[in-house]
mmCIF file of C-alpha atoms and ligand atoms in Angstrom:
data_model
loop_
_atom_site.group_PDB
_atom_site.id
_atom_site.type_symbol
_atom_site.label_atom_id
_atom_site.label_comp_id
_atom_site.label_asym_id
_atom_site.label_seq_id
_atom_site.Cartn_x
_atom_site.Cartn_y
_atom_site.Cartn_z
ATOM 1 C CA MET A 1 22.756 4.444 -16.540
ATOM 2 C CA PRO A 2 21.765 3.396 -13.023
ATOM 3 C CA LEU A 3 23.296 5.154 -10.072
ATOM 4 C CA THR A 4 25.282 2.980 -7.743
ATOM 5 C CA ALA A 5 24.531 3.271 -4.048
ATOM 6 C CA ARG A 6 26.339 6.154 -2.457
ATOM 7 C CA ARG A 7 25.561 8.724 0.149
ATOM 8 C CA VAL A 8 26.809 11.793 -1.657
ATOM 9 C CA ILE A 9 26.723 12.060 -5.420
ATOM 10 C CA PRO A 10 29.660 14.148 -6.630
ATOM 11 C CA ILE A 11 28.979 16.930 -9.133
ATOM 12 C CA HIS A 12 31.064 15.362 -11.908
ATOM 13 C CA VAL A 13 28.846 12.254 -11.646
ATOM 14 C CA THR A 14 25.584 14.184 -11.756
ATOM 15 C CA ALA A 15 26.708 15.809 -15.020
ATOM 16 C CA ARG A 16 26.717 12.364 -16.669
ATOM 17 C CA LEU A 17 23.278 11.283 -15.363
ATOM 18 C CA PRO A 18 20.161 11.070 -17.575
ATOM 19 C CA VAL A 19 18.153 14.291 -17.680
ATOM 20 C CA THR A 20 15.313 12.923 -15.537
ATOM 21 C CA VAL A 21 17.713 11.863 -12.799
ATOM 22 C CA ARG A 22 19.627 15.134 -13.008
ATOM 23 C CA SER A 23 16.494 17.220 -12.792
ATOM 24 C CA ALA A 24 15.336 15.204 -9.790
ATOM 25 C CA LEU A 25 18.643 16.023 -8.118
ATOM 26 C CA VAL A 26 18.339 19.661 -9.018
ATOM 27 C CA GLU A 27 14.876 19.729 -7.481
ATOM 28 C CA GLY A 28 16.378 18.381 -4.278
ATOM 29 C CA LYS A 29 14.837 14.913 -4.602
ATOM 30 C CA THR A 30 16.337 11.997 -2.731
ATOM 31 C CA LEU A 31 17.292 9.201 -5.126
ATOM 32 C CA ASP A 32 17.941 5.547 -4.417
ATOM 33 C CA GLY A 33 20.687 3.364 -5.878
ATOM 34 C CA LEU A 34 18.691 2.924 -9.100
ATOM 35 C CA GLY A 35 17.781 6.600 -9.488
ATOM 36 C CA ARG A 36 14.226 6.308 -8.085
ATOM 37 C CA PRO A 37 13.047 9.274 -6.022
ATOM 38 C CA LEU A 38 11.636 8.930 -2.512
ATOM 39 C CA ARG A 39 8.044 10.151 -2.826
ATOM 40 C CA ASP A 40 5.753 7.951 -0.763
ATOM 41 C CA LEU A 41 5.757 6.901 2.856
ATOM 42 C CA ARG A 42 3.560 4.028 4.058
ATOM 43 C CA ILE A 43 3.045 3.957 7.779
ATOM 44 C CA SER A 44 1.671 0.852 9.443
ATOM 45 C CA LEU A 45 -0.090 1.937 12.634
ATOM 46 C CA THR A 46 -0.686 -1.492 14.123
ATOM 47 C CA ASP A 47 0.023 -5.142 13.381
ATOM 48 C CA ARG A 48 -3.438 -6.090 14.669
ATOM 49 C CA CYS A 49 -6.571 -6.539 12.640
ATOM 50 C CA ASN A 50 -10.225 -7.451 13.187
ATOM 51 C CA PHE A 51 -10.150 -9.530 9.955
ATOM 52 C CA ARG A 52 -8.231 -12.711 9.177
ATOM 53 C CA CYS A 53 -8.000 -12.504 5.395
ATOM 54 C CA THR A 54 -6.746 -15.843 4.120
ATOM 55 C CA TYR A 55 -4.123 -14.194 1.893
ATOM 56 C CA CYS A 56 -2.775 -11.878 4.619
ATOM 57 C CA MET A 57 -3.399 -13.098 8.206
ATOM 58 C CA PRO A 58 -4.512 -16.719 7.941
ATOM 59 C CA LYS A 59 -6.209 -17.946 11.118
ATOM 60 C CA ASP A 60 -3.919 -20.926 11.555
ATOM 61 C CA VAL A 61 -0.963 -18.561 12.079
ATOM 62 C CA PHE A 62 -2.584 -15.425 13.475
ATOM 63 C CA ASN A 63 -4.314 -17.212 16.332
ATOM 64 C CA ARG A 64 -4.403 -16.699 20.097
ATOM 65 C CA ASP A 65 -0.785 -17.755 20.461
ATOM 66 C CA TYR A 66 0.515 -15.247 17.933
ATOM 67 C CA GLN A 67 2.821 -12.647 19.500
ATOM 68 C CA TYR A 68 1.586 -9.215 18.491
ATOM 69 C CA LEU A 69 3.605 -6.117 19.237
ATOM 70 C CA ALA A 70 3.380 -4.878 22.803
ATOM 71 C CA ARG A 71 2.059 -1.385 23.427
ATOM 72 C CA GLU A 72 5.498 0.010 24.379
ATOM 73 C CA GLN A 73 7.010 -1.277 21.127
ATOM 74 C CA ILE A 74 4.581 0.729 19.012
ATOM 75 C CA LEU A 75 5.525 4.222 17.888
ATOM 76 C CA SER A 76 3.570 7.076 19.417
ATOM 77 C CA PHE A 77 1.850 9.653 17.199
ATOM 78 C CA GLU A 78 4.541 12.147 18.157
ATOM 79 C CA GLU A 79 7.297 9.746 17.028
ATOM 80 C CA ILE A 80 5.480 9.012 13.777
ATOM 81 C CA GLU A 81 5.021 12.706 13.113
ATOM 82 C CA ARG A 82 8.738 13.424 13.598
ATOM 83 C CA LEU A 83 9.722 10.634 11.253
ATOM 84 C CA ALA A 84 7.127 11.684 8.669
ATOM 85 C CA SER A 85 8.268 15.283 8.863
ATOM 86 C CA ALA A 86 11.854 14.187 8.093
ATOM 87 C CA ALA A 87 10.610 12.113 5.153
ATOM 88 C CA VAL A 88 8.645 15.072 3.796
ATOM 89 C CA SER A 89 11.767 17.234 3.972
ATOM 90 C CA LEU A 90 13.393 14.685 1.615
ATOM 91 C CA GLY A 91 10.668 14.787 -1.029
ATOM 92 C CA VAL A 92 7.822 12.615 0.287
ATOM 93 C CA GLU A 93 4.531 14.030 -1.018
ATOM 94 C CA LYS A 94 2.143 11.251 -0.084
ATOM 95 C CA ILE A 95 1.638 9.433 3.201
ATOM 96 C CA ARG A 96 -0.542 6.324 3.374
ATOM 97 C CA LEU A 97 -1.705 5.043 6.751
ATOM 98 C CA THR A 98 -2.200 1.326 6.876
ATOM 99 C CA GLY A 99 -1.744 -1.717 9.093
ATOM 100 C CA GLY A 100 -3.052 -4.296 10.186
ATOM 101 C CA GLU A 101 -6.246 -2.330 10.368
ATOM 102 C CA PRO A 102 -5.384 1.366 10.821
ATOM 103 C CA LEU A 103 -8.848 2.276 12.127
ATOM 104 C CA LEU A 104 -8.191 0.115 15.189
ATOM 105 C CA ARG A 105 -5.661 2.737 16.300
ATOM 106 C CA LYS A 106 -7.384 4.941 18.859
ATOM 107 C CA GLY A 107 -7.514 8.641 18.048
ATOM 108 C CA ILE A 108 -6.206 8.131 14.520
ATOM 109 C CA GLU A 109 -7.829 11.382 13.433
ATOM 110 C CA VAL A 110 -5.410 13.269 15.712
ATOM 111 C CA LEU A 111 -2.494 11.800 13.759
ATOM 112 C CA VAL A 112 -4.202 12.540 10.442
ATOM 113 C CA GLY A 113 -4.645 16.157 11.558
ATOM 114 C CA ARG A 114 -0.961 16.505 12.438
ATOM 115 C CA LEU A 115 0.304 14.855 9.265
ATOM 116 C CA SER A 116 -2.008 17.005 7.155
ATOM 117 C CA GLN A 117 -0.239 20.088 8.511
ATOM 118 C CA LEU A 118 3.127 18.999 7.081
ATOM 119 C CA ARG A 119 4.406 20.967 4.100
ATOM 120 C CA THR A 120 6.804 19.945 1.338
ATOM 121 C CA PRO A 121 10.047 21.962 0.996
ATOM 122 C CA ASP A 122 8.344 24.203 -1.589
ATOM 123 C CA GLY A 123 5.369 24.776 0.711
ATOM 124 C CA GLY A 124 2.956 22.355 -0.939
ATOM 125 C CA PRO A 125 0.466 20.156 0.935
ATOM 126 C CA VAL A 126 1.131 16.514 1.734
ATOM 127 C CA ASP A 127 -1.476 14.024 0.591
ATOM 128 C CA VAL A 128 -2.490 11.962 3.639
ATOM 129 C CA THR A 129 -4.544 8.901 2.813
ATOM 130 C CA MET A 130 -5.377 5.444 4.119
ATOM 131 C CA THR A 131 -6.044 1.840 3.190
ATOM 132 C CA THR A 132 -8.694 0.239 5.410
ATOM 133 C CA ASN A 133 -10.859 -2.855 5.466
ATOM 134 C CA GLY A 134 -13.785 -0.450 5.850
ATOM 135 C CA SER A 135 -15.538 -2.263 8.687
ATOM 136 C CA LEU A 136 -15.231 0.773 10.995
ATOM 137 C CA LEU A 137 -15.230 3.455 8.324
ATOM 138 C CA ALA A 138 -18.870 4.530 8.503
ATOM 139 C CA ARG A 139 -18.355 5.794 12.051
ATOM 140 C CA LYS A 140 -14.856 7.218 11.480
ATOM 141 C CA ALA A 141 -15.111 8.851 8.057
ATOM 142 C CA ALA A 142 -16.352 12.274 9.208
ATOM 143 C CA ALA A 143 -13.556 12.624 11.780
ATOM 144 C CA LEU A 144 -10.965 11.659 9.163
ATOM 145 C CA ARG A 145 -12.325 14.175 6.700
ATOM 146 C CA ASP A 146 -12.448 16.935 9.322
ATOM 147 C CA ALA A 147 -8.808 16.154 10.132
ATOM 148 C CA GLY A 148 -7.806 16.766 6.512
ATOM 149 C CA MET A 149 -8.047 13.424 4.706
ATOM 150 C CA THR A 150 -9.567 13.742 1.257
ATOM 151 C CA ARG A 151 -9.031 10.366 -0.395
ATOM 152 C CA ILE A 152 -9.315 6.785 0.782
ATOM 153 C CA THR A 153 -8.934 3.184 -0.350
ATOM 154 C CA VAL A 154 -11.215 0.467 1.016
ATOM 155 C CA SER A 155 -10.478 -3.239 0.594
ATOM 156 C CA LEU A 156 -13.426 -5.419 -0.404
ATOM 157 C CA ASP A 157 -13.043 -8.875 -1.949
ATOM 158 C CA ALA A 158 -16.664 -9.942 -2.422
ATOM 159 C CA LEU A 159 -20.254 -8.719 -2.338
ATOM 160 C CA ASP A 160 -21.613 -12.151 -1.621
ATOM 161 C CA GLN A 161 -21.648 -12.540 2.186
ATOM 162 C CA HIS A 162 -20.570 -16.171 2.137
ATOM 163 C CA THR A 163 -17.491 -15.495 -0.031
ATOM 164 C CA PHE A 164 -16.713 -12.315 1.910
ATOM 165 C CA SER A 165 -16.772 -14.183 5.243
ATOM 166 C CA ALA A 166 -14.591 -16.975 3.897
ATOM 167 C CA MET A 167 -12.034 -14.597 2.444
ATOM 168 C CA SER A 168 -11.941 -12.100 5.301
ATOM 169 C CA GLY A 169 -12.080 -14.776 8.011
ATOM 170 C CA SER A 170 -14.386 -12.486 9.989
ATOM 171 C CA ASP A 171 -18.015 -12.187 11.095
ATOM 172 C CA SER A 172 -18.249 -8.666 9.689
ATOM 173 C CA LYS A 173 -21.027 -7.900 7.285
ATOM 174 C CA VAL A 174 -20.435 -6.827 3.704
ATOM 175 C CA GLU A 175 -23.097 -4.181 4.345
ATOM 176 C CA ALA A 176 -20.892 -2.544 6.986
ATOM 177 C CA VAL A 177 -18.064 -2.121 4.467
ATOM 178 C CA LEU A 178 -20.445 -0.885 1.765
ATOM 179 C CA ASP A 179 -21.828 1.564 4.288
ATOM 180 C CA GLY A 180 -18.318 2.834 4.968
ATOM 181 C CA ILE A 181 -17.667 3.312 1.256
ATOM 182 C CA GLU A 182 -20.948 5.137 0.755
ATOM 183 C CA THR A 183 -20.401 7.355 3.792
ATOM 184 C CA ALA A 184 -16.941 8.336 2.527
ATOM 185 C CA ARG A 185 -18.364 9.073 -0.918
ATOM 186 C CA GLN A 186 -21.144 11.230 0.486
ATOM 187 C CA LEU A 187 -18.702 13.133 2.678
ATOM 188 C CA GLY A 188 -16.811 14.094 -0.475
ATOM 189 C CA PHE A 189 -13.766 11.821 -0.300
ATOM 190 C CA SER A 190 -12.412 11.739 -3.834
ATOM 191 C CA PRO A 191 -11.310 9.412 -5.107
ATOM 192 C CA VAL A 192 -12.745 6.522 -3.152
ATOM 193 C CA LYS A 193 -11.016 3.388 -4.406
ATOM 194 C CA VAL A 194 -11.916 -0.218 -3.713
ATOM 195 C CA ASN A 195 -9.123 -2.821 -3.615
ATOM 196 C CA THR A 196 -10.078 -6.383 -4.506
ATOM 197 C CA VAL A 197 -7.517 -9.169 -4.226
ATOM 198 C CA VAL A 198 -8.486 -11.839 -6.753
ATOM 199 C CA ARG A 199 -7.844 -15.543 -6.148
ATOM 200 C CA ARG A 200 -8.664 -18.014 -8.860
ATOM 201 C CA GLY A 201 -11.475 -20.335 -7.818
ATOM 202 C CA VAL A 202 -12.175 -18.329 -4.650
ATOM 203 C CA ASN A 203 -13.703 -14.942 -5.512
ATOM 204 C CA GLU A 204 -13.367 -14.670 -9.288
ATOM 205 C CA ASP A 205 -17.173 -14.862 -9.596
ATOM 206 C CA GLN A 206 -17.347 -11.606 -7.609
ATOM 207 C CA ILE A 207 -15.481 -9.509 -10.150
ATOM 208 C CA ILE A 208 -18.386 -8.646 -12.438
ATOM 209 C CA PRO A 209 -20.779 -7.938 -9.524
ATOM 210 C CA ILE A 210 -18.186 -5.598 -7.976
ATOM 211 C CA VAL A 211 -17.688 -3.736 -11.253
ATOM 212 C CA GLN A 212 -21.452 -3.478 -11.711
ATOM 213 C CA ARG A 213 -22.009 -2.289 -8.160
ATOM 214 C CA PHE A 214 -19.620 0.680 -8.412
ATOM 215 C CA LYS A 215 -20.012 1.590 -12.084
ATOM 216 C CA GLY A 216 -21.425 5.080 -12.344
ATOM 217 C CA THR A 217 -20.929 5.896 -8.633
ATOM 218 C CA GLY A 218 -17.523 7.589 -8.866
ATOM 219 C CA VAL A 219 -15.931 4.766 -6.846
ATOM 220 C CA THR A 220 -13.005 3.078 -8.652
ATOM 221 C CA PRO A 221 -12.557 -0.672 -8.178
ATOM 222 C CA ARG A 222 -8.985 -1.943 -8.526
ATOM 223 C CA PHE A 223 -8.246 -5.619 -8.947
ATOM 224 C CA ILE A 224 -5.016 -6.824 -7.351
ATOM 225 C CA GLU A 225 -3.101 -9.926 -8.345
ATOM 226 C CA PHE A 226 -2.641 -12.233 -5.355
ATOM 227 C CA MET A 227 0.966 -11.684 -4.245
ATOM 228 C CA ASP A 228 3.553 -13.973 -2.687
ATOM 229 C CA VAL A 229 4.133 -11.516 0.115
ATOM 230 C CA GLY A 230 4.889 -12.866 3.599
ATOM 231 C CA SER A 231 5.461 -16.549 4.189
ATOM 232 C CA THR A 232 2.218 -17.799 5.695
ATOM 233 C CA ASN A 233 -0.443 -17.350 3.014
ATOM 234 C CA HIS A 234 0.225 -20.524 1.000
ATOM 235 C CA TRP A 235 0.691 -18.529 -2.214
ATOM 236 C CA GLU A 236 0.604 -20.454 -5.464
ATOM 237 C CA LEU A 237 1.001 -19.056 -8.945
ATOM 238 C CA ARG A 238 -2.010 -21.000 -10.204
ATOM 239 C CA GLU A 239 -4.242 -18.856 -7.962
ATOM 240 C CA VAL A 240 -3.083 -15.633 -9.618
ATOM 241 C CA ILE A 241 -5.409 -14.411 -12.361
ATOM 242 C CA PRO A 242 -3.296 -12.189 -14.627
ATOM 243 C CA SER A 243 -4.760 -8.708 -15.070
ATOM 244 C CA THR A 244 -4.803 -9.181 -18.858
ATOM 245 C CA GLU A 245 -7.277 -12.028 -18.351
ATOM 246 C CA LEU A 246 -9.427 -9.892 -16.046
ATOM 247 C CA VAL A 247 -9.436 -6.988 -18.497
ATOM 248 C CA ARG A 248 -10.656 -9.352 -21.202
ATOM 249 C CA ARG A 249 -13.345 -10.886 -19.000
ATOM 250 C CA ILE A 250 -14.652 -7.560 -17.730
ATOM 251 C CA GLY A 251 -14.386 -5.973 -21.185
ATOM 252 C CA GLN A 252 -16.699 -8.647 -22.631
ATOM 253 C CA VAL A 253 -19.453 -7.459 -20.290
ATOM 254 C CA PHE A 254 -18.606 -3.751 -19.979
ATOM 255 C CA PRO A 255 -16.625 -2.447 -22.980
ATOM 256 C CA LEU A 256 -13.378 -0.772 -21.871
ATOM 257 C CA ALA A 257 -10.615 1.387 -23.282
ATOM 258 C CA PRO A 258 -7.196 1.987 -21.700
ATOM 259 C CA SER A 259 -7.087 5.354 -19.946
ATOM 260 C CA GLY A 260 -3.614 5.955 -21.368
ATOM 261 C CA ALA A 261 -0.178 5.263 -19.964
ATOM 262 C CA ARG A 262 0.046 4.337 -16.303
ATOM 263 C CA PRO A 263 -0.257 7.689 -14.592
ATOM 264 C CA GLY A 264 3.203 8.673 -13.317
ATOM 265 C CA ARG A 265 4.074 6.706 -10.201
ATOM 266 C CA SER A 266 0.757 4.917 -9.922
ATOM 267 C CA THR A 267 0.906 1.190 -9.254
ATOM 268 C CA SER A 268 -2.280 0.567 -11.240
ATOM 269 C CA ARG A 269 -3.137 0.500 -14.911
ATOM 270 C CA THR A 270 -6.548 2.028 -15.533
ATOM 271 C CA PHE A 271 -9.334 1.513 -18.066
ATOM 272 C CA ASP A 272 -12.401 3.660 -18.759
ATOM 273 C CA PHE A 273 -15.866 2.318 -19.509
ATOM 274 C CA LEU A 274 -16.693 3.225 -23.096
ATOM 275 C CA ASP A 275 -20.092 4.551 -21.981
ATOM 276 C CA GLY A 276 -18.290 7.151 -19.839
ATOM 277 C CA SER A 277 -19.592 5.778 -16.542
ATOM 278 C CA GLY A 278 -16.273 5.483 -14.772
ATOM 279 C CA ARG A 279 -12.937 3.785 -14.465
ATOM 280 C CA ILE A 280 -11.392 0.587 -13.100
ATOM 281 C CA GLY A 281 -7.794 -0.256 -12.224
ATOM 282 C CA PHE A 282 -5.535 -3.294 -12.160
ATOM 283 C CA ILE A 283 -2.528 -3.822 -9.921
ATOM 284 C CA SER A 284 -0.406 -6.456 -11.602
ATOM 285 C CA SER A 285 2.508 -6.867 -9.221
ATOM 286 C CA VAL A 286 3.061 -10.461 -10.324
ATOM 287 C CA THR A 287 2.644 -10.314 -14.096
ATOM 288 C CA GLU A 288 3.686 -6.691 -14.750
ATOM 289 C CA PRO A 289 6.057 -5.558 -12.001
ATOM 290 C CA PHE A 290 6.415 -1.827 -11.497
ATOM 291 C CA CYS A 291 9.687 -1.771 -9.537
ATOM 292 C CA ALA A 292 11.162 0.809 -11.916
ATOM 293 C CA ASP A 293 8.633 3.369 -10.600
ATOM 294 C CA CYS A 294 8.630 2.240 -6.984
ATOM 295 C CA SER A 295 9.122 5.263 -4.767
ATOM 296 C CA ARG A 296 7.833 3.865 -1.452
ATOM 297 C CA LEU A 297 9.452 3.719 1.940
ATOM 298 C CA ARG A 298 7.637 1.627 4.552
ATOM 299 C CA LEU A 299 7.587 2.178 8.303
ATOM 300 C CA THR A 300 6.266 -0.595 10.547
ATOM 301 C CA ALA A 301 4.223 0.089 13.669
ATOM 302 C CA ASP A 302 7.298 -0.650 15.810
ATOM 303 C CA GLY A 303 9.591 1.662 13.875
ATOM 304 C CA ARG A 304 11.371 -0.526 11.353
ATOM 305 C CA LEU A 305 12.073 0.723 7.861
ATOM 306 C CA PHE A 306 11.610 -1.470 4.801
ATOM 307 C CA THR A 307 12.487 -0.325 1.290
ATOM 308 C CA CYS A 308 10.674 -3.230 -0.426
ATOM 309 C CA LEU A 309 7.598 -5.339 0.377
ATOM 310 C CA PHE A 310 9.761 -8.391 -0.137
ATOM 311 C CA GLY A 311 13.012 -7.109 1.318
ATOM 312 C CA ALA A 312 14.673 -7.565 4.653
ATOM 313 C CA GLU A 313 14.298 -4.843 7.259
ATOM 314 C CA THR A 314 16.643 -1.994 6.379
ATOM 315 C CA LEU A 315 16.883 -0.223 9.703
ATOM 316 C CA ASP A 316 15.249 -0.069 13.111
ATOM 317 C CA VAL A 317 14.695 3.656 13.547
ATOM 318 C CA ARG A 318 12.812 3.497 16.861
ATOM 319 C CA ALA A 319 15.949 3.815 18.953
ATOM 320 C CA ALA A 320 16.940 6.959 17.053
ATOM 321 C CA LEU A 321 13.443 8.383 17.598
ATOM 322 C CA ARG A 322 13.499 7.605 21.300
ATOM 323 C CA ASN A 323 17.064 8.818 21.854
ATOM 324 C CA GLY A 324 16.124 12.203 20.437
ATOM 325 C CA ASP A 325 18.412 11.857 17.394
ATOM 326 C CA ASP A 326 17.887 15.096 15.527
ATOM 327 C CA ASP A 327 19.228 13.935 12.175
ATOM 328 C CA LEU A 328 16.333 11.684 11.189
ATOM 329 C CA ALA A 329 16.471 13.114 7.668
ATOM 330 C CA GLY A 330 20.126 12.058 7.405
ATOM 331 C CA ILE A 331 19.223 8.520 8.505
ATOM 332 C CA LEU A 332 16.378 8.260 5.990
ATOM 333 C CA ARG A 333 18.516 9.734 3.224
ATOM 334 C CA SER A 334 21.243 7.157 3.668
ATOM 335 C CA VAL A 335 18.713 4.295 3.874
ATOM 336 C CA TRP A 336 17.198 5.465 0.586
ATOM 337 C CA HIS A 337 20.551 5.989 -1.119
ATOM 338 C CA GLU A 338 21.521 2.384 -0.381
ATOM 339 C CA ARG A 339 18.335 0.954 -1.885
ATOM 340 C CA THR A 340 18.502 -1.261 -4.983
ATOM 341 C CA ASP A 341 15.400 -3.464 -4.419
ATOM 342 C CA ARG A 342 13.424 -4.785 -7.376
ATOM 343 C CA TYR A 343 12.090 -8.092 -6.123
ATOM 344 C CA SER A 344 9.048 -8.399 -8.432
ATOM 345 C CA GLU A 345 11.112 -7.735 -11.531
ATOM 346 C CA LEU A 346 13.625 -10.374 -10.473
ATOM 347 C CA ARG A 347 10.824 -12.825 -9.697
ATOM 348 C CA GLY A 348 9.436 -12.115 -13.185
ATOM 349 C CA GLU A 349 12.839 -12.726 -14.771
ATOM 350 C CA SER A 350 13.428 -16.008 -12.919
ATOM 351 C CA GLY A 351 9.770 -17.143 -13.101
ATOM 352 C CA ALA A 352 9.740 -18.227 -9.457
ATOM 353 C CA PRO A 353 9.408 -16.547 -6.063
ATOM 354 C CA GLY A 354 12.537 -16.268 -3.949
ATOM 355 C CA THR A 355 13.039 -18.846 -1.231
ATOM 356 C CA GLU A 356 13.875 -16.381 1.547
ATOM 357 C CA ARG A 357 11.271 -15.610 4.242
ATOM 358 C CA HIS A 358 9.482 -12.297 3.747
ATOM 359 C CA ALA A 359 7.961 -10.033 6.349
ATOM 360 C CA GLU A 360 4.178 -10.325 6.630
ATOM 361 C CA MET A 361 1.831 -7.948 4.833
ATOM 362 C CA SER A 362 0.066 -7.162 8.121
ATOM 363 C CA LEU A 363 3.383 -5.790 9.407
ATOM 364 C CA LEU A 364 4.255 -3.826 6.279
ATOM 365 C CA GLY A 365 0.793 -2.619 5.369
ATOM 366 C CA GLY A 366 0.807 -3.281 1.626
HETATM 367 N N1 SAM B 401 -6.296 -3.712 6.747
HETATM 368 C C1 SAM B 401 -6.254 -2.766 5.708
HETATM 369 C C2 SAM B 401 -6.899 -3.287 4.454
HETATM 370 O O1 SAM B 401 -7.114 -4.499 4.344
HETATM 371 O O2 SAM B 401 -7.200 -2.478 3.589
HETATM 372 C C3 SAM B 401 -4.867 -2.234 5.397
HETATM 373 C C4 SAM B 401 -3.727 -3.207 5.417
HETATM 374 S S1 SAM B 401 -3.753 -4.427 4.100
HETATM 375 C C5 SAM B 401 -2.297 -5.320 4.459
HETATM 376 C C6 SAM B 401 -3.357 -3.425 2.686
HETATM 377 C C7 SAM B 401 -3.724 -4.017 1.361
HETATM 378 O O3 SAM B 401 -2.927 -5.151 1.111
HETATM 379 C C8 SAM B 401 -5.174 -4.479 1.225
HETATM 380 O O4 SAM B 401 -5.792 -3.850 0.124
HETATM 381 C C9 SAM B 401 -5.045 -5.956 1.008
HETATM 382 O O5 SAM B 401 -6.065 -6.453 0.191
HETATM 383 C C10 SAM B 401 -3.693 -6.070 0.371
HETATM 384 N N2 SAM B 401 -3.093 -7.404 0.488
HETATM 385 C C11 SAM B 401 -2.841 -8.083 1.619
HETATM 386 N N3 SAM B 401 -2.267 -9.276 1.352
HETATM 387 C C12 SAM B 401 -2.155 -9.354 0.003
HETATM 388 C C13 SAM B 401 -1.652 -10.338 -0.901
HETATM 389 N N4 SAM B 401 -1.138 -11.480 -0.483
HETATM 390 N N5 SAM B 401 -1.683 -10.066 -2.229
HETATM 391 C C14 SAM B 401 -2.190 -8.890 -2.680
HETATM 392 N N6 SAM B 401 -2.669 -7.924 -1.869
HETATM 393 C C15 SAM B 401 -2.668 -8.153 -0.553
HETATM 394 FE FE1 SF4 B 402 -6.505 -7.289 7.977
HETATM 395 FE FE2 SF4 B 402 -6.134 -5.884 5.788
HETATM 396 FE FE3 SF4 B 402 -4.694 -8.083 6.211
HETATM 397 FE FE4 SF4 B 402 -7.260 -8.336 5.691
HETATM 398 S S1 SF4 B 402 -5.709 -7.485 4.299
HETATM 399 S S2 SF4 B 402 -6.157 -9.362 7.344
HETATM 400 S S3 SF4 B 402 -8.111 -6.549 6.625
HETATM 401 S S4 SF4 B 402 -4.616 -6.242 7.392
HETATM 402 FE FE1 SF4 B 403 8.697 -1.843 -4.939
HETATM 403 FE FE2 SF4 B 403 9.787 -4.083 -4.014
HETATM 404 FE FE3 SF4 B 403 7.288 -4.102 -4.975
HETATM 405 FE FE4 SF4 B 403 9.371 -3.813 -6.640
HETATM 406 S S1 SF4 B 403 8.890 -5.602 -5.394
HETATM 407 S S2 SF4 B 403 7.450 -2.597 -6.640
HETATM 408 S S3 SF4 B 403 10.764 -2.594 -5.349
HETATM 409 S S4 SF4 B 403 8.020 -2.997 -3.155
#
């Protein structure tokens, strides 16, 4: 029985809820309108990037005339920390820094250090992690680790330089990203994950080389279905390779077995190599939506809250941060209580993407 959106859930209602929902309430979790707890916060630190990935920031749109956020619009580290602290008080256990490219944000390690000091209501640590394109990681990894980051995800769509350049729209070298991944691994980041967005006819020939490259190294590649996020990337269903097809193709070369049920709130389904040399993951947002487990709140670099990658902005919280509003937790709680998003499931049911304009991935951070 789904919960309907409400700010306060009366006791006589909680008595009728399913056990999982009731126990989440008892543990002081913050539930949305469909009974999903708030557990993850994604913070976009900038809308700028040194790449122009075709599926995220295509060059024809993100060109010289594009209006990026002005410096004064962007939240300061102190503002981000206050907001994150309120989110943690409501049950957030994991914070992912993203962007645009988060490593473009000067002094990012200072923010990582502050966020790593946050504690959950029962005194537990908060997992602070990041998704990066890896081009600057080799020189930043040690500072991030010293500030308290222990795990990291690096995006990499091809090993072949020509395909990499075409897909990333940049002059960066694949070697620089590989260097970043290797540096993080050697510094003890665990896990190090590699995100690969797969587009049919564009980089599908890179899948086996990527698996081969990381097999046995402890690094986990994860293949992501190309999503219809934003409204500038010319998404077409025919370019999506369903994860089931990828599992079959990879399994023919490197025998695989499912690692078991999708771990808890994870967005990926994982498979182990039968020879014991590691694991790979698949993020199937198009063909196997995971809205039922979606526990993510997103904060843009300029302080807007989104409760779904495909949803409209829920609230601009920057004014509250700058006016010194001291009930940030109350604001976040009511935003979360009102949430009923499940775009990918609805897209799956109707078989077609919605026609409304979506915010860009570079704003929301994935
Ligand atoms: N710049 C960083 C990076 O690329 O890792 C962080 C921000 S990026 C928006 C976060 C993640 O979103 C990346 O792993 C990227 O591959 C993924 N992404 C962006 N656009 C996508 C799309 N249309 N479909 C699927 N994944 C996408
Ligand atoms: Fe930049 Fe990441 Fe988007 Fe690529 S996916 S353009 S690296 S923000
Ligand atoms: Fe979460 Fe929205 Fe994605 Fe569903 S479509 S998993 S609700 S972000």
